[in-house]
mmCIF file of C-alpha atoms in Angstrom:
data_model
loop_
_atom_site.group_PDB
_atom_site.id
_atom_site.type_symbol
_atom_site.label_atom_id
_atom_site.label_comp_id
_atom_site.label_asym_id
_atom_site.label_seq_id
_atom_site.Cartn_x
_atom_site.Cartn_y
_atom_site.Cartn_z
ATOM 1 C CA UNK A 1 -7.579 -6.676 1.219
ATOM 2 C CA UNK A 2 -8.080 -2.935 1.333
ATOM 3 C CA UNK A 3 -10.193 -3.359 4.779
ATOM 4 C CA UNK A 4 -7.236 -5.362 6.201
ATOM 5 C CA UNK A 5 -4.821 -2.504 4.973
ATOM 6 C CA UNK A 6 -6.692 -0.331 6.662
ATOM 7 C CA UNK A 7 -7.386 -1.657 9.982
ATOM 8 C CA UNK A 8 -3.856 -2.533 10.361
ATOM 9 C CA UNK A 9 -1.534 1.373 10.192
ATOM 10 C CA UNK A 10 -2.678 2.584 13.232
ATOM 11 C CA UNK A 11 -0.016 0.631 15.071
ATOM 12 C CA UNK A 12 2.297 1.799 12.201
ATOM 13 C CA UNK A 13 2.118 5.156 12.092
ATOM 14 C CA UNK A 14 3.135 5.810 16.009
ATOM 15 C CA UNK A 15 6.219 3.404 14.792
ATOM 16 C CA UNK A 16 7.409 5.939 12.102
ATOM 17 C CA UNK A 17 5.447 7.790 9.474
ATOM 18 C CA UNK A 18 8.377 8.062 6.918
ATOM 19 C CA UNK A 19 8.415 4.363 6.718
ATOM 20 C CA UNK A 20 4.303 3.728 6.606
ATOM 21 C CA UNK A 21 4.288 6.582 3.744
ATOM 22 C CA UNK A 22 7.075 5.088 1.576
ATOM 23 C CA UNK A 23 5.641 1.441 2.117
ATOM 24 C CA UNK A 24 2.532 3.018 0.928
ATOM 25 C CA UNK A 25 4.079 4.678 -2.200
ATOM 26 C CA UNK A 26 5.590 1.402 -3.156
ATOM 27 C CA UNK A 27 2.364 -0.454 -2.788
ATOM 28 C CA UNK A 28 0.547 2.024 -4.607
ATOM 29 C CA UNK A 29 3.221 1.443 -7.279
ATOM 30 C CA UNK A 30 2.900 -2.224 -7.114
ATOM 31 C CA UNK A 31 -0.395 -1.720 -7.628
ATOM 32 C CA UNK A 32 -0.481 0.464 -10.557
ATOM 33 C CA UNK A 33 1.624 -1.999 -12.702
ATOM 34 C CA UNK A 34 -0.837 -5.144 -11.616
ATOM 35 C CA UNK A 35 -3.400 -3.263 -12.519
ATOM 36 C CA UNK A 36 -1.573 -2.766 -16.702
ATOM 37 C CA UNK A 37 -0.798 -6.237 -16.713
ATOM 38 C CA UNK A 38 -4.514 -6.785 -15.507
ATOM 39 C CA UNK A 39 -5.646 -4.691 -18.023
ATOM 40 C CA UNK A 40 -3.668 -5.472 -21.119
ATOM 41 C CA UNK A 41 -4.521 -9.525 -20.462
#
């Protein structure tokens, strides 16, 4: 997954940064609580 995530924003980022960075933040939310529930099972 992380490969794929990376190969793929270099299209993105000429789009718009703003958007790639907040769709970033959010995923690296997202993440963050799968890892807890991850964790705490």
């Amino acid at each position: 997954m992380i490969g794929i995530s990376v190969s793929i924003p270099t299209v993105e980022v000429s789009r718009s940064d703003k958007e790639v960075k907040s769709r970033d933040i959010a995923e690296h939310k997202h993440r963050r609580s799968n890892n807890r529930k991850i964790k705490s099972v």
